[in-house]
mmCIF file of N, CA and C in Angstrom:
data_model
loop_
_atom_site.group_PDB
_atom_site.id
_atom_site.type_symbol
_atom_site.label_atom_id
_atom_site.label_comp_id
_atom_site.label_asym_id
_atom_site.label_seq_id
_atom_site.Cartn_x
_atom_site.Cartn_y
_atom_site.Cartn_z
ATOM 1 N N UNK R 1 -2.527 8.160 -11.831
ATOM 2 C CA UNK R 1 -1.928 8.905 -10.743
ATOM 3 C C UNK R 1 -1.935 8.040 -9.501
ATOM 4 N N UNK R 2 -0.849 8.046 -8.779
ATOM 5 C CA UNK R 2 -0.741 7.334 -7.513
ATOM 6 C C UNK R 2 -0.767 8.376 -6.411
ATOM 7 N N UNK R 3 -1.700 8.255 -5.470
ATOM 8 C CA UNK R 3 -1.924 9.306 -4.481
ATOM 9 C C UNK R 3 -1.117 9.146 -3.207
ATOM 10 N N UNK R 4 -0.569 7.977 -2.952
ATOM 11 C CA UNK R 4 0.115 7.753 -1.692
ATOM 12 C C UNK R 4 1.596 7.570 -1.990
ATOM 13 N N UNK R 5 2.424 8.409 -1.414
ATOM 14 C CA UNK R 5 3.848 8.361 -1.696
ATOM 15 C C UNK R 5 4.624 7.876 -0.483
ATOM 16 N N UNK R 6 5.865 7.515 -0.712
ATOM 17 C CA UNK R 6 6.727 7.065 0.382
ATOM 18 C C UNK R 6 7.096 8.235 1.269
ATOM 19 N N UNK R 7 7.469 7.916 2.492
ATOM 20 C CA UNK R 7 7.896 8.936 3.441
ATOM 21 C C UNK R 7 7.056 8.885 4.689
ATOM 22 N N UNK R 8 7.447 9.612 5.669
ATOM 23 C CA UNK R 8 6.718 9.657 6.926
ATOM 24 C C UNK R 8 7.643 9.377 8.077
ATOM 25 N N UNK R 9 7.180 9.696 9.254
ATOM 26 C CA UNK R 9 8.047 9.544 10.414
ATOM 27 C C UNK R 9 7.614 8.436 11.361
ATOM 28 N N UNK R 10 6.498 7.787 11.100
ATOM 29 C CA UNK R 10 6.055 6.684 11.937
ATOM 30 C C UNK R 10 5.731 7.078 13.368
ATOM 31 N N UNK R 11 5.322 8.312 13.576
ATOM 32 C CA UNK R 11 5.070 8.796 14.932
ATOM 33 C C UNK R 11 3.847 8.122 15.544
ATOM 34 N N UNK R 12 3.795 8.150 16.864
ATOM 35 C CA UNK R 12 2.652 7.587 17.584
ATOM 36 C C UNK R 12 1.413 8.433 17.319
ATOM 37 N N UNK R 13 0.262 7.831 17.532
ATOM 38 C CA UNK R 13 -0.993 8.525 17.286
ATOM 39 C C UNK R 13 -1.747 8.717 18.591
ATOM 40 N N UNK R 14 -2.613 9.710 18.613
ATOM 41 C CA UNK R 14 -3.457 9.898 19.791
ATOM 42 C C UNK R 14 -4.865 9.384 19.471
ATOM 43 N N UNK R 15 -5.765 9.486 20.414
ATOM 44 C CA UNK R 15 -7.107 8.937 20.258
ATOM 45 C C UNK R 15 -7.929 9.577 19.159
ATOM 46 N N UNK R 16 -7.576 10.787 18.729
ATOM 47 C CA UNK R 16 -8.357 11.478 17.696
ATOM 48 C C UNK R 16 -7.913 11.111 16.287
ATOM 49 N N UNK R 17 -6.925 10.256 16.173
ATOM 50 C CA UNK R 17 -6.334 9.942 14.865
ATOM 51 C C UNK R 17 -7.364 9.441 13.856
ATOM 52 N N UNK R 18 -8.254 8.560 14.270
ATOM 53 C CA UNK R 18 -9.195 7.953 13.333
ATOM 54 C C UNK R 18 -10.184 8.964 12.775
ATOM 55 N N UNK R 19 -10.455 10.029 13.517
ATOM 56 C CA UNK R 19 -11.379 11.046 13.015
ATOM 57 C C UNK R 19 -10.791 11.814 11.836
ATOM 58 N N UNK R 20 -9.473 11.734 11.646
ATOM 59 C CA UNK R 20 -8.851 12.388 10.490
ATOM 60 C C UNK R 20 -9.418 11.853 9.177
ATOM 61 N N UNK R 21 -9.920 10.644 9.190
ATOM 62 C CA UNK R 21 -10.405 10.023 7.962
ATOM 63 C C UNK R 21 -11.891 10.254 7.712
ATOM 64 N N UNK R 22 -12.604 10.821 8.659
ATOM 65 C CA UNK R 22 -14.025 11.111 8.476
ATOM 66 C C UNK R 22 -14.216 12.099 7.332
ATOM 67 N N UNK R 23 -13.378 13.103 7.276
ATOM 68 C CA UNK R 23 -13.505 14.142 6.253
ATOM 69 C C UNK R 23 -12.532 13.962 5.095
ATOM 70 N N UNK R 24 -11.841 12.817 5.041
ATOM 71 C CA UNK R 24 -10.894 12.565 3.954
ATOM 72 C C UNK R 24 -11.650 12.472 2.629
ATOM 73 N N UNK R 25 -11.249 13.279 1.660
ATOM 74 C CA UNK R 25 -11.867 13.274 0.335
ATOM 75 C C UNK R 25 -10.832 12.745 -0.653
ATOM 76 N N UNK R 26 -11.056 11.551 -1.196
ATOM 77 C CA UNK R 26 -10.103 10.993 -2.145
ATOM 78 C C UNK R 26 -10.067 11.804 -3.439
ATOM 79 N N UNK R 27 -8.892 11.850 -4.042
ATOM 80 C CA UNK R 27 -8.763 12.488 -5.348
ATOM 81 C C UNK R 27 -9.508 11.633 -6.364
ATOM 82 N N UNK R 28 -10.219 12.270 -7.271
ATOM 83 C CA UNK R 28 -11.091 11.530 -8.192
ATOM 84 C C UNK R 28 -10.346 10.841 -9.326
ATOM 85 N N UNK R 29 -9.119 11.233 -9.604
ATOM 86 C CA UNK R 29 -8.430 10.678 -10.768
ATOM 87 C C UNK R 29 -7.485 9.529 -10.429
ATOM 88 N N UNK R 30 -7.554 8.975 -9.230
ATOM 89 C CA UNK R 30 -6.681 7.868 -8.838
ATOM 90 C C UNK R 30 -7.318 6.560 -9.293
ATOM 91 N N UNK R 31 -6.627 5.857 -10.167
ATOM 92 C CA UNK R 31 -7.148 4.607 -10.722
ATOM 93 C C UNK R 31 -6.444 3.372 -10.168
ATOM 94 N N UNK R 32 -5.264 3.558 -9.572
ATOM 95 C CA UNK R 32 -4.460 2.430 -9.110
ATOM 96 C C UNK R 32 -3.824 2.753 -7.768
ATOM 97 N N UNK R 33 -3.721 1.734 -6.934
ATOM 98 C CA UNK R 33 -2.905 1.784 -5.727
ATOM 99 C C UNK R 33 -1.820 0.751 -5.942
ATOM 100 N N UNK R 34 -0.586 1.210 -6.008
ATOM 101 C CA UNK R 34 0.549 0.320 -6.239
ATOM 102 C C UNK R 34 1.332 0.192 -4.945
ATOM 103 N N UNK R 35 1.313 -1.001 -4.387
ATOM 104 C CA UNK R 35 2.058 -1.268 -3.166
ATOM 105 C C UNK R 35 3.472 -1.673 -3.521
ATOM 106 N N UNK R 36 4.422 -0.987 -2.938
ATOM 107 C CA UNK R 36 5.840 -1.280 -3.136
ATOM 108 C C UNK R 36 6.509 -1.239 -1.770
ATOM 109 N N UNK R 37 7.751 -1.678 -1.697
ATOM 110 C CA UNK R 37 8.420 -1.642 -0.407
ATOM 111 C C UNK R 37 8.491 -0.204 0.083
ATOM 112 N N UNK R 38 8.129 -0.011 1.331
ATOM 113 C CA UNK R 38 8.126 1.317 1.948
ATOM 114 C C UNK R 38 8.498 1.138 3.413
ATOM 115 N N UNK R 39 9.702 1.514 3.766
ATOM 116 C CA UNK R 39 10.165 1.386 5.135
ATOM 117 C C UNK R 39 9.446 2.305 6.103
ATOM 118 N N UNK R 40 8.619 3.220 5.581
ATOM 119 C CA UNK R 40 7.860 4.154 6.415
ATOM 120 C C UNK R 40 6.353 3.929 6.279
ATOM 121 N N UNK R 41 5.964 2.739 5.809
ATOM 122 C CA UNK R 41 4.543 2.422 5.675
ATOM 123 C C UNK R 41 3.882 2.559 7.036
ATOM 124 N N UNK R 42 2.713 3.197 7.069
ATOM 125 C CA UNK R 42 2.045 3.422 8.342
ATOM 126 C C UNK R 42 0.533 3.304 8.175
ATOM 127 N N UNK R 43 -0.177 3.490 9.259
ATOM 128 C CA UNK R 43 -1.629 3.322 9.232
ATOM 129 C C UNK R 43 -2.299 4.321 8.287
ATOM 130 N N UNK R 44 -1.830 5.556 8.261
ATOM 131 C CA UNK R 44 -2.448 6.565 7.396
ATOM 132 C C UNK R 44 -2.363 6.152 5.931
ATOM 133 N N UNK R 45 -1.228 5.642 5.517
ATOM 134 C CA UNK R 45 -1.085 5.188 4.128
ATOM 135 C C UNK R 45 -1.986 3.990 3.854
ATOM 136 N N UNK R 46 -2.057 3.065 4.823
ATOM 137 C CA UNK R 46 -2.907 1.896 4.645
ATOM 138 C C UNK R 46 -4.370 2.309 4.569
ATOM 139 N N UNK R 47 -4.800 3.219 5.417
ATOM 140 C CA UNK R 47 -6.189 3.669 5.421
ATOM 141 C C UNK R 47 -6.545 4.370 4.106
ATOM 142 N N UNK R 48 -5.654 5.212 3.623
ATOM 143 C CA UNK R 48 -5.917 5.897 2.350
ATOM 144 C C UNK R 48 -5.989 4.894 1.202
ATOM 145 N N UNK R 49 -5.059 3.953 1.168
ATOM 146 C CA UNK R 49 -5.092 2.929 0.130
ATOM 147 C C UNK R 49 -6.391 2.140 0.198
ATOM 148 N N UNK R 50 -6.800 1.769 1.408
ATOM 149 C CA UNK R 50 -8.038 1.024 1.613
ATOM 150 C C UNK R 50 -9.228 1.797 1.039
ATOM 151 N N UNK R 51 -9.308 3.093 1.332
ATOM 152 C CA UNK R 51 -10.412 3.929 0.832
ATOM 153 C C UNK R 51 -10.402 3.994 -0.684
ATOM 154 N N UNK R 52 -9.229 4.208 -1.271
ATOM 155 C CA UNK R 52 -9.153 4.279 -2.736
ATOM 156 C C UNK R 52 -9.598 2.973 -3.391
ATOM 157 N N UNK R 53 -9.222 1.855 -2.796
ATOM 158 C CA UNK R 53 -9.578 0.561 -3.392
ATOM 159 C C UNK R 53 -11.034 0.212 -3.117
ATOM 160 N N UNK R 54 -11.466 0.302 -1.864
ATOM 161 C CA UNK R 54 -12.827 -0.109 -1.486
ATOM 162 C C UNK R 54 -13.905 0.858 -1.957
ATOM 163 N N UNK R 55 -13.675 2.158 -1.786
ATOM 164 C CA UNK R 55 -14.720 3.138 -2.091
ATOM 165 C C UNK R 55 -14.639 3.698 -3.500
ATOM 166 N N UNK R 56 -13.441 3.764 -4.045
ATOM 167 C CA UNK R 56 -13.265 4.424 -5.348
ATOM 168 C C UNK R 56 -13.007 3.447 -6.484
ATOM 169 N N UNK R 57 -12.823 2.175 -6.159
ATOM 170 C CA UNK R 57 -12.611 1.173 -7.193
ATOM 171 C C UNK R 57 -11.226 1.168 -7.801
ATOM 172 N N UNK R 58 -10.242 1.761 -7.113
ATOM 173 C CA UNK R 58 -8.872 1.732 -7.630
ATOM 174 C C UNK R 58 -8.383 0.293 -7.664
ATOM 175 N N UNK R 59 -7.581 -0.022 -8.642
ATOM 176 C CA UNK R 59 -7.034 -1.359 -8.792
ATOM 177 C C UNK R 59 -5.836 -1.515 -7.850
ATOM 178 N N UNK R 60 -5.756 -2.643 -7.172
ATOM 179 C CA UNK R 60 -4.701 -2.925 -6.195
ATOM 180 C C UNK R 60 -3.611 -3.751 -6.856
ATOM 181 N N UNK R 61 -2.420 -3.187 -6.949
ATOM 182 C CA UNK R 61 -1.278 -3.836 -7.588
ATOM 183 C C UNK R 61 -0.110 -3.822 -6.602
ATOM 184 N N UNK R 62 0.648 -4.899 -6.543
ATOM 185 C CA UNK R 62 1.848 -4.949 -5.705
ATOM 186 C C UNK R 62 3.058 -5.195 -6.593
ATOM 187 N N UNK R 63 4.127 -4.465 -6.324
ATOM 188 C CA UNK R 63 5.346 -4.673 -7.105
ATOM 189 C C UNK R 63 5.875 -6.080 -6.899
ATOM 190 N N UNK R 64 5.697 -6.613 -5.707
ATOM 191 C CA UNK R 64 5.953 -8.028 -5.434
ATOM 192 C C UNK R 64 5.294 -8.377 -4.108
ATOM 193 N N UNK R 65 5.130 -9.642 -3.863
ATOM 194 C CA UNK R 65 4.485 -10.084 -2.622
ATOM 195 C C UNK R 65 5.422 -10.977 -1.809
ATOM 196 N N UNK R 66 6.711 -10.811 -2.014
ATOM 197 C CA UNK R 66 7.693 -11.599 -1.274
ATOM 198 C C UNK R 66 7.592 -11.263 0.209
ATOM 199 N N UNK R 67 7.466 -12.287 1.035
ATOM 200 C CA UNK R 67 7.342 -12.073 2.476
ATOM 201 C C UNK R 67 8.685 -11.730 3.120
ATOM 202 N N UNK R 68 9.781 -12.107 2.485
ATOM 203 C CA UNK R 68 11.105 -11.833 3.029
ATOM 204 C C UNK R 68 12.005 -11.246 1.955
ATOM 205 N N UNK R 69 12.981 -10.475 2.418
ATOM 206 C CA UNK R 69 13.985 -9.887 1.542
ATOM 207 C C UNK R 69 15.344 -10.315 2.082
ATOM 208 N N UNK R 70 16.160 -10.912 1.231
ATOM 209 C CA UNK R 70 17.484 -11.355 1.652
ATOM 210 C C UNK R 70 18.430 -10.156 1.691
ATOM 211 N N UNK R 71 18.806 -9.769 2.885
ATOM 212 C CA UNK R 71 19.741 -8.662 3.042
ATOM 213 C C UNK R 71 21.148 -9.112 2.646
ATOM 214 N N UNK R 72 21.484 -10.301 3.061
ATOM 215 C CA UNK R 72 22.743 -10.941 2.672
ATOM 216 C C UNK R 72 22.569 -12.442 2.899
ATOM 217 N N UNK R 73 23.640 -13.189 2.816
ATOM 218 C CA UNK R 73 23.532 -14.640 2.979
ATOM 219 C C UNK R 73 23.076 -15.065 4.377
ATOM 220 N N UNK R 74 23.244 -14.188 5.354
ATOM 221 C CA UNK R 74 22.947 -14.570 6.726
ATOM 222 C C UNK R 74 21.688 -13.937 7.297
ATOM 223 N N UNK R 75 21.112 -12.933 6.631
ATOM 224 C CA UNK R 75 20.003 -12.207 7.252
ATOM 225 C C UNK R 75 18.859 -11.978 6.280
ATOM 226 N N UNK R 76 17.647 -12.285 6.767
ATOM 227 C CA UNK R 76 16.418 -11.971 6.048
ATOM 228 C C UNK R 76 15.709 -10.838 6.769
ATOM 229 N N UNK R 77 15.023 -10.016 6.020
ATOM 230 C CA UNK R 77 14.192 -8.958 6.579
ATOM 231 C C UNK R 77 12.787 -9.090 6.008
ATOM 232 N N UNK R 78 11.779 -8.504 6.667
ATOM 233 C CA UNK R 78 10.433 -8.536 6.087
ATOM 234 C C UNK R 78 10.435 -7.880 4.704
ATOM 235 N N UNK R 79 9.739 -8.508 3.780
ATOM 236 C CA UNK R 79 9.674 -7.996 2.418
ATOM 237 C C UNK R 79 8.397 -7.217 2.149
ATOM 238 N N UNK R 80 8.202 -6.857 0.896
ATOM 239 C CA UNK R 80 7.039 -6.070 0.491
ATOM 240 C C UNK R 80 5.735 -6.778 0.850
ATOM 241 N N UNK R 81 5.674 -8.083 0.639
ATOM 242 C CA UNK R 81 4.461 -8.830 0.982
ATOM 243 C C UNK R 81 4.107 -8.718 2.452
ATOM 244 N N UNK R 82 5.126 -8.729 3.314
ATOM 245 C CA UNK R 82 4.885 -8.578 4.747
ATOM 246 C C UNK R 82 4.373 -7.184 5.071
ATOM 247 N N UNK R 83 4.947 -6.174 4.420
ATOM 248 C CA UNK R 83 4.524 -4.793 4.648
ATOM 249 C C UNK R 83 3.067 -4.597 4.221
ATOM 250 N N UNK R 84 2.662 -5.227 3.121
ATOM 251 C CA UNK R 84 1.313 -5.036 2.573
ATOM 252 C C UNK R 84 0.267 -5.993 3.140
ATOM 253 N N UNK R 85 0.676 -6.943 3.966
ATOM 254 C CA UNK R 85 -0.253 -7.989 4.414
ATOM 255 C C UNK R 85 -1.455 -7.443 5.180
ATOM 256 N N UNK R 86 -1.283 -6.431 6.003
ATOM 257 C CA UNK R 86 -2.417 -5.851 6.728
ATOM 258 C C UNK R 86 -3.453 -5.275 5.782
ATOM 259 N N UNK R 87 -2.993 -4.560 4.764
ATOM 260 C CA UNK R 87 -3.909 -4.002 3.758
ATOM 261 C C UNK R 87 -4.595 -5.126 3.000
ATOM 262 N N UNK R 88 -3.822 -6.108 2.582
ATOM 263 C CA UNK R 88 -4.372 -7.237 1.825
ATOM 264 C C UNK R 88 -5.441 -7.962 2.630
ATOM 265 N N UNK R 89 -5.163 -8.241 3.895
ATOM 266 C CA UNK R 89 -6.130 -8.942 4.742
ATOM 267 C C UNK R 89 -7.379 -8.104 4.979
ATOM 268 N N UNK R 90 -7.213 -6.805 5.219
ATOM 269 C CA UNK R 90 -8.389 -5.966 5.490
ATOM 270 C C UNK R 90 -9.261 -5.805 4.250
ATOM 271 N N UNK R 91 -8.647 -5.826 3.080
ATOM 272 C CA UNK R 91 -9.411 -5.730 1.829
ATOM 273 C C UNK R 91 -10.100 -7.038 1.483
ATOM 274 N N UNK R 92 -9.488 -8.147 1.876
ATOM 275 C CA UNK R 92 -10.034 -9.456 1.518
ATOM 276 C C UNK R 92 -9.775 -9.836 0.072
ATOM 277 N N UNK R 93 -8.807 -9.179 -0.550
ATOM 278 C CA UNK R 93 -8.423 -9.506 -1.925
ATOM 279 C C UNK R 93 -6.901 -9.517 -2.029
ATOM 280 N N UNK R 94 -6.402 -10.220 -3.018
ATOM 281 C CA UNK R 94 -4.971 -10.238 -3.285
ATOM 282 C C UNK R 94 -4.637 -9.166 -4.320
ATOM 283 N N UNK R 95 -3.485 -8.527 -4.191
ATOM 284 C CA UNK R 95 -3.099 -7.551 -5.217
ATOM 285 C C UNK R 95 -2.714 -8.257 -6.510
ATOM 286 N N UNK R 96 -2.897 -7.568 -7.612
ATOM 287 C CA UNK R 96 -2.399 -8.091 -8.886
ATOM 288 C C UNK R 96 -0.887 -7.934 -8.893
ATOM 289 N N UNK R 97 -0.176 -8.918 -9.433
ATOM 290 C CA UNK R 97 1.284 -8.815 -9.442
ATOM 291 C C UNK R 97 1.754 -7.750 -10.429
ATOM 292 N N UNK R 98 2.746 -7.002 -10.022
ATOM 293 C CA UNK R 98 3.278 -5.961 -10.889
ATOM 294 C C UNK R 98 4.771 -6.042 -11.050
ATOM 295 N N UNK R 99 5.355 -7.142 -10.638
ATOM 296 C CA UNK R 99 6.818 -7.266 -10.712
ATOM 297 C C UNK R 99 7.261 -7.463 -12.158
ATOM 298 N N UNK R 100 8.538 -7.318 -12.359
ATOM 299 C CA UNK R 100 9.107 -7.537 -13.695
ATOM 300 C C UNK R 100 8.699 -8.913 -14.189
ATOM 301 N N UNK R 101 8.303 -8.979 -15.431
ATOM 302 C CA UNK R 101 7.891 -10.243 -16.017
ATOM 303 C C UNK R 101 6.389 -10.448 -15.992
ATOM 304 N N UNK R 102 5.656 -9.669 -15.206
ATOM 305 C CA UNK R 102 4.200 -9.754 -15.191
ATOM 306 C C UNK R 102 3.651 -8.631 -16.063
ATOM 307 N N UNK R 103 2.505 -8.851 -16.623
ATOM 308 C CA UNK R 103 1.966 -7.903 -17.580
ATOM 309 C C UNK R 103 1.001 -6.883 -16.983
ATOM 310 N N UNK R 104 0.698 -6.950 -15.692
ATOM 311 C CA UNK R 104 -0.318 -6.063 -15.104
ATOM 312 C C UNK R 104 0.033 -4.587 -15.226
ATOM 313 N N UNK R 105 1.310 -4.239 -15.114
ATOM 314 C CA UNK R 105 1.698 -2.838 -15.164
ATOM 315 C C UNK R 105 1.937 -2.312 -16.576
ATOM 316 N N UNK R 106 2.191 -3.176 -17.523
ATOM 317 C CA UNK R 106 2.554 -2.748 -18.878
ATOM 318 C C UNK R 106 1.499 -1.819 -19.500
ATOM 319 N N UNK R 107 0.214 -2.152 -19.450
ATOM 320 C CA UNK R 107 -0.778 -1.256 -20.067
ATOM 321 C C UNK R 107 -0.893 0.109 -19.366
ATOM 322 N N UNK R 108 -0.385 0.200 -18.142
ATOM 323 C CA UNK R 108 -0.513 1.441 -17.375
ATOM 324 C C UNK R 108 0.568 2.451 -17.703
ATOM 325 N N UNK R 109 1.629 1.993 -18.331
ATOM 326 C CA UNK R 109 2.764 2.883 -18.607
ATOM 327 C C UNK R 109 2.496 3.822 -19.758
#
């Protein structure tokens, strides 16, 4: 089961935001955190992923770690690797690759 889904509005936070995580109780059946491109990735999702990986032992997998995504021949945009870099750095570990051609996700299906 993956506990963190895409979506969100990216709204600003107030000073009490961090206290929301004091009473956060992770779901016990989450075994994997799969990072994929998410245009609405925010601090709450990163914090929840961090808790699942650090405190619950969930395995950290990324669909890809590309730092850039080619929108067209003339424009690059930040890629999945760029979106996940804050989580990766705060964890101090690299995600296992889960892109097509890698075997990390196959046993999970």
